[in-house]
Amino acid sequence: MTAEPILFSEKIRVIENHGALLEDLKAVEAVREQVKNGDILIAKEVFQPSLIHRIKEYLAGVGRNSFPNYKPIEMGCPNFHRINYWDERSYVKGCFHQFVFFPWNQDVFNFFELMKEVYYMKNLLSHNPKQRFMQNVPEDGCVRRLSFQFYPKGMGGMNKHRDPVDYHQLIVPSLVMSKKGKEFLHGGLYVESKNGQKICLDDRADIGDVIYFNAQIPHGVERIDPDAELDWISFQGRWTLLFAINKITANTAIANSVDLESHGANP
Ligand SMILES: [Fe+2]
């Protein structure tokens, strides 16, 4: 558990070759220290933009043509999608359409195989063995979960928050799936600087990049094109993917994410 609150160090570093870094344990160790100290890492071109385009098309089709419903994180639960419209019951308030995949369900992209190198990197940077949590069942009360999030123009966003750092993770990596300046103009993923400024990471990243930072750094999603009219089914806005390792519902050892904007509403 982190004792001192971690702040953004003001350093944004680029990883040009994600695959090569994964093979170089000494270099990973150095990067781990940087992340611990609050540096941001942007790994370039980890996935092909054409693959990301196909995934977005597929998810938008699912989102348009089936009902959204929420499911708690438990062994064997189905993949699902749901709308979160500033839901009061969430630990962190946000507005997005979420598509969730669990490793015990097969899916058309074989996502967990496709994305395994990011989980390897997440584990190594979190000081865990590469293979930890890589089974298709919960391990030590935690499970891998891929969470695609679509933030619609006009209303999409997420309050500033911290995510838990514990034995399961130091980092929640995210995949850049939309290009700011093209698919949306304003807002996006930010980290807070020491003097309280919002540093927008979507300004500095391209489709296919993976962003790594210490989950305790205050961060959020600034409202996407706030002047646009909200239209969930147009799927115009910002897409991202979070490479999560979540505690299962029965695990009370790990803290919840903390919303730094809504006061007193959460445990
Ligand atoms: Fe977060």
GROMACS .gro file of C-alpha atoms and ligand atoms in nm:
model
  268
    1MET     CA    1   0.000   0.000   0.000
    2THR     CA    2   0.131   0.347  -0.083
    3ALA     CA    3   0.187   0.557   0.229
    4GLU     CA    4   0.252   0.900   0.077
    5PRO     CA    5   0.022   1.042  -0.190
    6ILE     CA    6   0.197   1.018  -0.526
    7LEU     CA    7   0.195   1.319  -0.755
    8PHE     CA    8   0.280   1.358  -1.122
    9SER     CA    9   0.658   1.420  -1.145
   10GLU     CA   10   0.604   1.643  -1.453
   11LYS     CA   11   0.809   1.397  -1.663
   12ILE     CA   12   0.651   1.229  -1.966
   13ARG     CA   13   0.875   0.963  -2.119
   14VAL     CA   14   0.839   0.772  -2.445
   15ILE     CA   15   0.892   0.397  -2.491
   16GLU     CA   16   0.972   0.345  -2.859
   17ASN     CA   17   0.986  -0.035  -2.850
   18HIS     CA   18   0.746  -0.199  -2.605
   19GLY     CA   19   0.842  -0.554  -2.707
   20ALA     CA   20   1.216  -0.490  -2.660
   21LEU     CA   21   1.160  -0.335  -2.316
   22LEU     CA   22   0.965  -0.641  -2.207
   23GLU     CA   23   1.270  -0.858  -2.283
   24ASP     CA   24   1.512  -0.634  -2.092
   25LEU     CA   25   1.452  -0.686  -1.720
   26LYS     CA   26   1.718  -0.433  -1.616
   27ALA     CA   27   1.551  -0.165  -1.825
   28VAL     CA   28   1.210  -0.263  -1.684
   29GLU     CA   29   1.352  -0.215  -1.335
   30ALA     CA   30   1.462   0.138  -1.424
   31VAL     CA   31   1.120   0.217  -1.571
   32ARG     CA   32   0.954   0.079  -1.256
   33GLU     CA   33   1.145   0.333  -1.047
   34GLN     CA   34   1.035   0.611  -1.282
   35VAL     CA   35   0.670   0.506  -1.250
   36LYS     CA   36   0.699   0.481  -0.872
   37ASN     CA   37   0.828   0.838  -0.870
   38GLY     CA   38   0.534   0.968  -1.071
   39ASP     CA   39   0.666   0.973  -1.429
   40ILE     CA   40   0.426   0.905  -1.718
   41LEU     CA   41   0.528   0.652  -1.985
   42ILE     CA   42   0.381   0.651  -2.336
   43ALA     CA   43   0.463   0.331  -2.525
   44LYS     CA   44   0.435   0.403  -2.898
   45GLU     CA   45   0.249   0.191  -3.157
   46VAL     CA   46   0.188  -0.112  -2.938
   47PHE     CA   47  -0.120  -0.196  -3.149
   48GLN     CA   48  -0.204  -0.127  -3.514
   49PRO     CA   49  -0.461   0.151  -3.576
   50SER     CA   50  -0.639  -0.079  -3.827
   51LEU     CA   51  -0.701  -0.337  -3.553
   52ILE     CA   52  -0.833  -0.067  -3.320
   53HIS     CA   53  -1.067   0.055  -3.591
   54ARG     CA   54  -1.211  -0.296  -3.630
   55ILE     CA   55  -1.258  -0.330  -3.254
   56LYS     CA   56  -1.442   0.003  -3.232
   57GLU     CA   57  -1.673  -0.093  -3.520
   58TYR     CA   58  -1.750  -0.424  -3.351
   59LEU     CA   59  -1.820  -0.274  -3.009
   60ALA     CA   60  -2.033   0.006  -3.153
   61GLY     CA   61  -2.243  -0.263  -3.326
   62VAL     CA   62  -2.289  -0.450  -2.999
   63GLY     CA   63  -2.371  -0.124  -2.821
   64ARG     CA   64  -2.632  -0.019  -3.077
   65ASN     CA   65  -2.807  -0.352  -3.103
   66SER     CA   66  -2.835  -0.494  -2.752
   67PHE     CA   67  -2.951  -0.369  -2.413
   68PRO     CA   68  -2.691  -0.237  -2.170
   69ASN     CA   69  -2.683  -0.414  -1.829
   70TYR     CA   70  -2.445  -0.413  -1.535
   71LYS     CA   71  -2.292  -0.730  -1.379
   72PRO     CA   72  -2.083  -0.751  -1.060
   73ILE     CA   73  -1.729  -0.896  -1.088
   74GLU     CA   74  -1.766  -1.263  -0.992
   75MET     CA   75  -1.615  -1.587  -1.120
   76GLY     CA   76  -1.799  -1.701  -1.432
   77CYS     CA   77  -1.995  -1.381  -1.498
   78PRO     CA   78  -2.065  -1.299  -1.862
   79ASN     CA   79  -1.901  -1.030  -2.072
   80PHE     CA   80  -2.136  -0.734  -2.080
   81HIS     CA   81  -2.180  -0.371  -2.170
   82ARG     CA   82  -2.345  -0.097  -1.970
   83ILE     CA   83  -2.413   0.275  -1.967
   84ASN     CA   84  -2.280   0.476  -1.674
   85TYR     CA   85  -2.455   0.816  -1.673
   86TRP     CA   86  -2.295   0.982  -1.369
   87ASP     CA   87  -2.429   0.686  -1.167
   88GLU     CA   88  -2.443   0.775  -0.796
   89ARG     CA   89  -2.355   0.415  -0.704
   90SER     CA   90  -2.012   0.427  -0.872
   91TYR     CA   91  -1.699   0.479  -0.661
   92VAL     CA   92  -1.585   0.731  -0.921
   93LYS     CA   93  -1.853   0.933  -1.100
   94GLY     CA   94  -1.835   0.927  -1.477
   95CYS     CA   95  -2.032   0.925  -1.800
   96PHE     CA   96  -1.934   0.654  -2.049
   97HIS     CA   97  -2.044   0.336  -2.225
   98GLN     CA   98  -1.838   0.043  -2.096
   99PHE     CA   99  -1.771  -0.295  -2.263
  100VAL     CA  100  -1.629  -0.554  -2.024
  101PHE     CA  101  -1.449  -0.881  -2.103
  102PHE     CA  102  -1.341  -1.156  -1.861
  103PRO     CA  103  -1.077  -1.421  -1.935
  104TRP     CA  104  -1.308  -1.720  -1.874
  105ASN     CA  105  -1.533  -1.619  -2.168
  106GLN     CA  106  -1.419  -1.669  -2.526
  107ASP     CA  107  -1.463  -1.367  -2.753
  108VAL     CA  108  -1.431  -1.301  -3.125
  109PHE     CA  109  -1.100  -1.114  -3.099
  110ASN     CA  110  -0.939  -1.348  -2.844
  111PHE     CA  111  -0.866  -1.027  -2.655
  112PHE     CA  112  -0.667  -1.167  -2.363
  113GLU     CA  113  -0.422  -1.340  -2.598
  114LEU     CA  114  -0.400  -1.028  -2.816
  115MET     CA  115  -0.335  -0.801  -2.519
  116LYS     CA  116  -0.115  -1.027  -2.303
  117GLU     CA  117   0.208  -0.826  -2.348
  118VAL     CA  118   0.050  -0.524  -2.182
  119TYR     CA  119  -0.047  -0.740  -1.885
  120TYR     CA  120   0.309  -0.878  -1.872
  121MET     CA  121   0.443  -0.522  -1.864
  122LYS     CA  122   0.184  -0.417  -1.604
  123ASN     CA  123   0.290  -0.710  -1.383
  124LEU     CA  124   0.663  -0.647  -1.417
  125LEU     CA  125   0.628  -0.274  -1.355
  126SER     CA  126   0.411  -0.357  -1.053
  127HIS     CA  127   0.688  -0.580  -0.912
  128ASN     CA  128   0.492  -0.898  -0.978
  129PRO     CA  129   0.599  -1.211  -1.168
  130LYS     CA  130   0.513  -1.183  -1.538
  131GLN     CA  131   0.260  -1.469  -1.514
  132ARG     CA  132   0.071  -1.349  -1.206
  133PHE     CA  133  -0.307  -1.320  -1.262
  134MET     CA  134  -0.262  -1.464  -1.614
  135GLN     CA  135  -0.483  -1.767  -1.547
  136ASN     CA  136  -0.843  -1.768  -1.667
  137VAL     CA  137  -0.976  -1.786  -1.312
  138PRO     CA  138  -0.941  -1.548  -1.013
  139GLU     CA  139  -0.603  -1.559  -0.836
  140ASP     CA  140  -0.545  -1.415  -0.486
  141GLY     CA  141  -0.891  -1.255  -0.499
  142CYS     CA  142  -0.825  -1.071  -0.827
  143VAL     CA  143  -0.901  -1.120  -1.195
  144ARG     CA  144  -0.796  -0.962  -1.522
  145ARG     CA  145  -1.071  -0.756  -1.683
  146LEU     CA  146  -1.058  -0.563  -2.009
  147SER     CA  147  -1.272  -0.252  -1.989
  148PHE     CA  148  -1.333  -0.064  -2.313
  149GLN     CA  149  -1.482   0.277  -2.245
  150PHE     CA  150  -1.655   0.504  -2.489
  151TYR     CA  151  -1.698   0.868  -2.380
  152PRO     CA  152  -1.965   1.037  -2.594
  153LYS     CA  153  -1.925   1.393  -2.717
  154GLY     CA  154  -2.135   1.636  -2.519
  155MET     CA  155  -2.135   1.449  -2.185
  156GLY     CA  156  -1.855   1.188  -2.164
  157GLY     CA  157  -1.608   1.234  -1.879
  158MET     CA  158  -1.486   1.102  -1.544
  159ASN     CA  159  -1.418   1.279  -1.217
  160LYS     CA  160  -1.064   1.321  -1.093
  161HIS     CA  161  -0.971   1.015  -0.885
  162ARG     CA  162  -0.700   0.781  -0.757
  163ASP     CA  163  -0.704   0.407  -0.825
  164PRO     CA  164  -0.588   0.151  -0.569
  165VAL     CA  165  -0.221   0.048  -0.562
  166ASP     CA  166  -0.171  -0.280  -0.377
  167TYR     CA  167  -0.028  -0.628  -0.430
  168HIS     CA  168  -0.225  -0.658  -0.756
  169GLN     CA  169  -0.099  -0.346  -0.938
  170LEU     CA  170   0.099  -0.024  -0.943
  171ILE     CA  171  -0.043   0.088  -1.275
  172VAL     CA  172  -0.367   0.075  -1.476
  173PRO     CA  173  -0.240   0.090  -1.837
  174SER     CA  174  -0.471   0.243  -2.095
  175LEU     CA  175  -0.480   0.211  -2.473
  176VAL     CA  176  -0.533   0.521  -2.687
  177MET     CA  177  -0.814   0.435  -2.931
  178SER     CA  178  -0.923   0.779  -3.058
  179LYS     CA  179  -0.721   1.071  -3.191
  180LYS     CA  180  -0.780   1.405  -3.022
  181GLY     CA  181  -0.816   1.676  -3.286
  182LYS     CA  182  -0.990   1.435  -3.524
  183GLU     CA  183  -1.250   1.223  -3.341
  184PHE     CA  184  -1.301   1.484  -3.068
  185LEU     CA  185  -1.161   1.832  -3.015
  186HIS     CA  186  -1.176   1.906  -2.644
  187GLY     CA  187  -1.117   1.714  -2.320
  188GLY     CA  188  -0.972   1.368  -2.266
  189LEU     CA  189  -0.744   1.185  -2.022
  190TYR     CA  190  -0.549   1.414  -1.791
  191VAL     CA  191  -0.320   1.388  -1.492
  192GLU     CA  192  -0.300   1.664  -1.235
  193SER     CA  193   0.030   1.848  -1.203
  194LYS     CA  194   0.178   1.954  -0.868
  195ASN     CA  195   0.029   2.302  -0.901
  196GLY     CA  196  -0.317   2.166  -0.980
  197GLN     CA  197  -0.307   2.204  -1.359
  198LYS     CA  198  -0.458   1.941  -1.585
  199ILE     CA  199  -0.200   1.793  -1.823
  200CYS     CA  200  -0.391   1.628  -2.108
  201LEU     CA  201  -0.225   1.303  -2.216
  202ASP     CA  202  -0.449   1.262  -2.520
  203ASP     CA  203  -0.274   1.572  -2.663
  204ARG     CA  204   0.054   1.377  -2.666
  205ALA     CA  205  -0.050   1.030  -2.776
  206ASP     CA  206  -0.165   0.853  -3.092
  207ILE     CA  207  -0.399   0.566  -3.167
  208GLY     CA  208  -0.225   0.241  -3.070
  209ASP     CA  209  -0.011   0.391  -2.790
  210VAL     CA  210  -0.033   0.250  -2.437
  211ILE     CA  211  -0.005   0.491  -2.143
  212TYR     CA  212   0.145   0.373  -1.813
  213PHE     CA  213   0.139   0.573  -1.489
  214ASN     CA  214   0.115   0.524  -1.116
  215ALA     CA  215  -0.254   0.464  -1.038
  216GLN     CA  216  -0.230   0.690  -0.732
  217ILE     CA  217  -0.161   1.001  -0.941
  218PRO     CA  218  -0.481   1.210  -0.948
  219HIS     CA  219  -0.629   1.168  -1.296
  220GLY     CA  220  -0.959   1.185  -1.480
  221VAL     CA  221  -1.129   1.242  -1.813
  222GLU     CA  222  -1.210   1.605  -1.893
  223ARG     CA  223  -1.553   1.645  -2.057
  224ILE     CA  224  -1.542   1.549  -2.427
  225ASP     CA  225  -1.657   1.832  -2.655
  226PRO     CA  226  -1.896   1.977  -2.395
  227ASP     CA  227  -2.082   2.194  -2.649
  228ALA     CA  228  -2.186   1.898  -2.866
  229GLU     CA  229  -2.526   1.734  -2.834
  230LEU     CA  230  -2.524   1.398  -2.653
  231ASP     CA  231  -2.603   1.104  -2.884
  232TRP     CA  232  -2.502   0.767  -2.737
  233ILE     CA  233  -2.572   0.560  -3.046
  234SER     CA  234  -2.372   0.773  -3.289
  235PHE     CA  235  -2.055   0.654  -3.109
  236GLN     CA  236  -1.889   0.990  -3.179
  237GLY     CA  237  -1.635   1.072  -2.911
  238ARG     CA  238  -1.344   0.912  -2.731
  239TRP     CA  239  -1.265   0.541  -2.696
  240THR     CA  240  -1.011   0.387  -2.463
  241LEU     CA  241  -0.927   0.048  -2.314
  242LEU     CA  242  -0.823  -0.007  -1.951
  243PHE     CA  243  -0.608  -0.314  -1.879
  244ALA     CA  244  -0.753  -0.382  -1.535
  245ILE     CA  245  -0.680  -0.636  -1.266
  246ASN     CA  246  -0.979  -0.604  -1.037
  247LYS     CA  247  -1.060  -0.750  -0.701
  248ILE     CA  248  -1.358  -0.984  -0.712
  249THR     CA  249  -1.659  -0.864  -0.513
  250ALA     CA  250  -1.578  -1.084  -0.211
  251ASN     CA  251  -1.225  -0.939  -0.175
  252THR     CA  252  -1.229  -0.661   0.088
  253ALA     CA  253  -0.849  -0.648   0.133
  254ILE     CA  254  -0.796  -0.399  -0.151
  255ALA     CA  255  -0.927  -0.042  -0.128
  256ASN     CA  256  -1.171   0.107  -0.381
  257SER     CA  257  -1.092   0.389  -0.620
  258VAL     CA  258  -1.137   0.730  -0.457
  259ASP     CA  259  -1.333   1.008  -0.627
  260LEU     CA  260  -1.155   1.337  -0.551
  261GLU     CA  261  -1.444   1.552  -0.673
  262SER     CA  262  -1.762   1.416  -0.511
  263HIS     CA  263  -1.738   1.470  -0.137
  264GLY     CA  264  -1.862   1.226   0.122
  265ALA     CA  265  -2.055   1.009  -0.123
  266ASN     CA  266  -1.816   0.715  -0.116
  267PRO     CA  267  -1.658   0.490   0.146
  268FE      FE  268  -0.842   0.564  -1.316
   0.00000   0.00000   0.00000
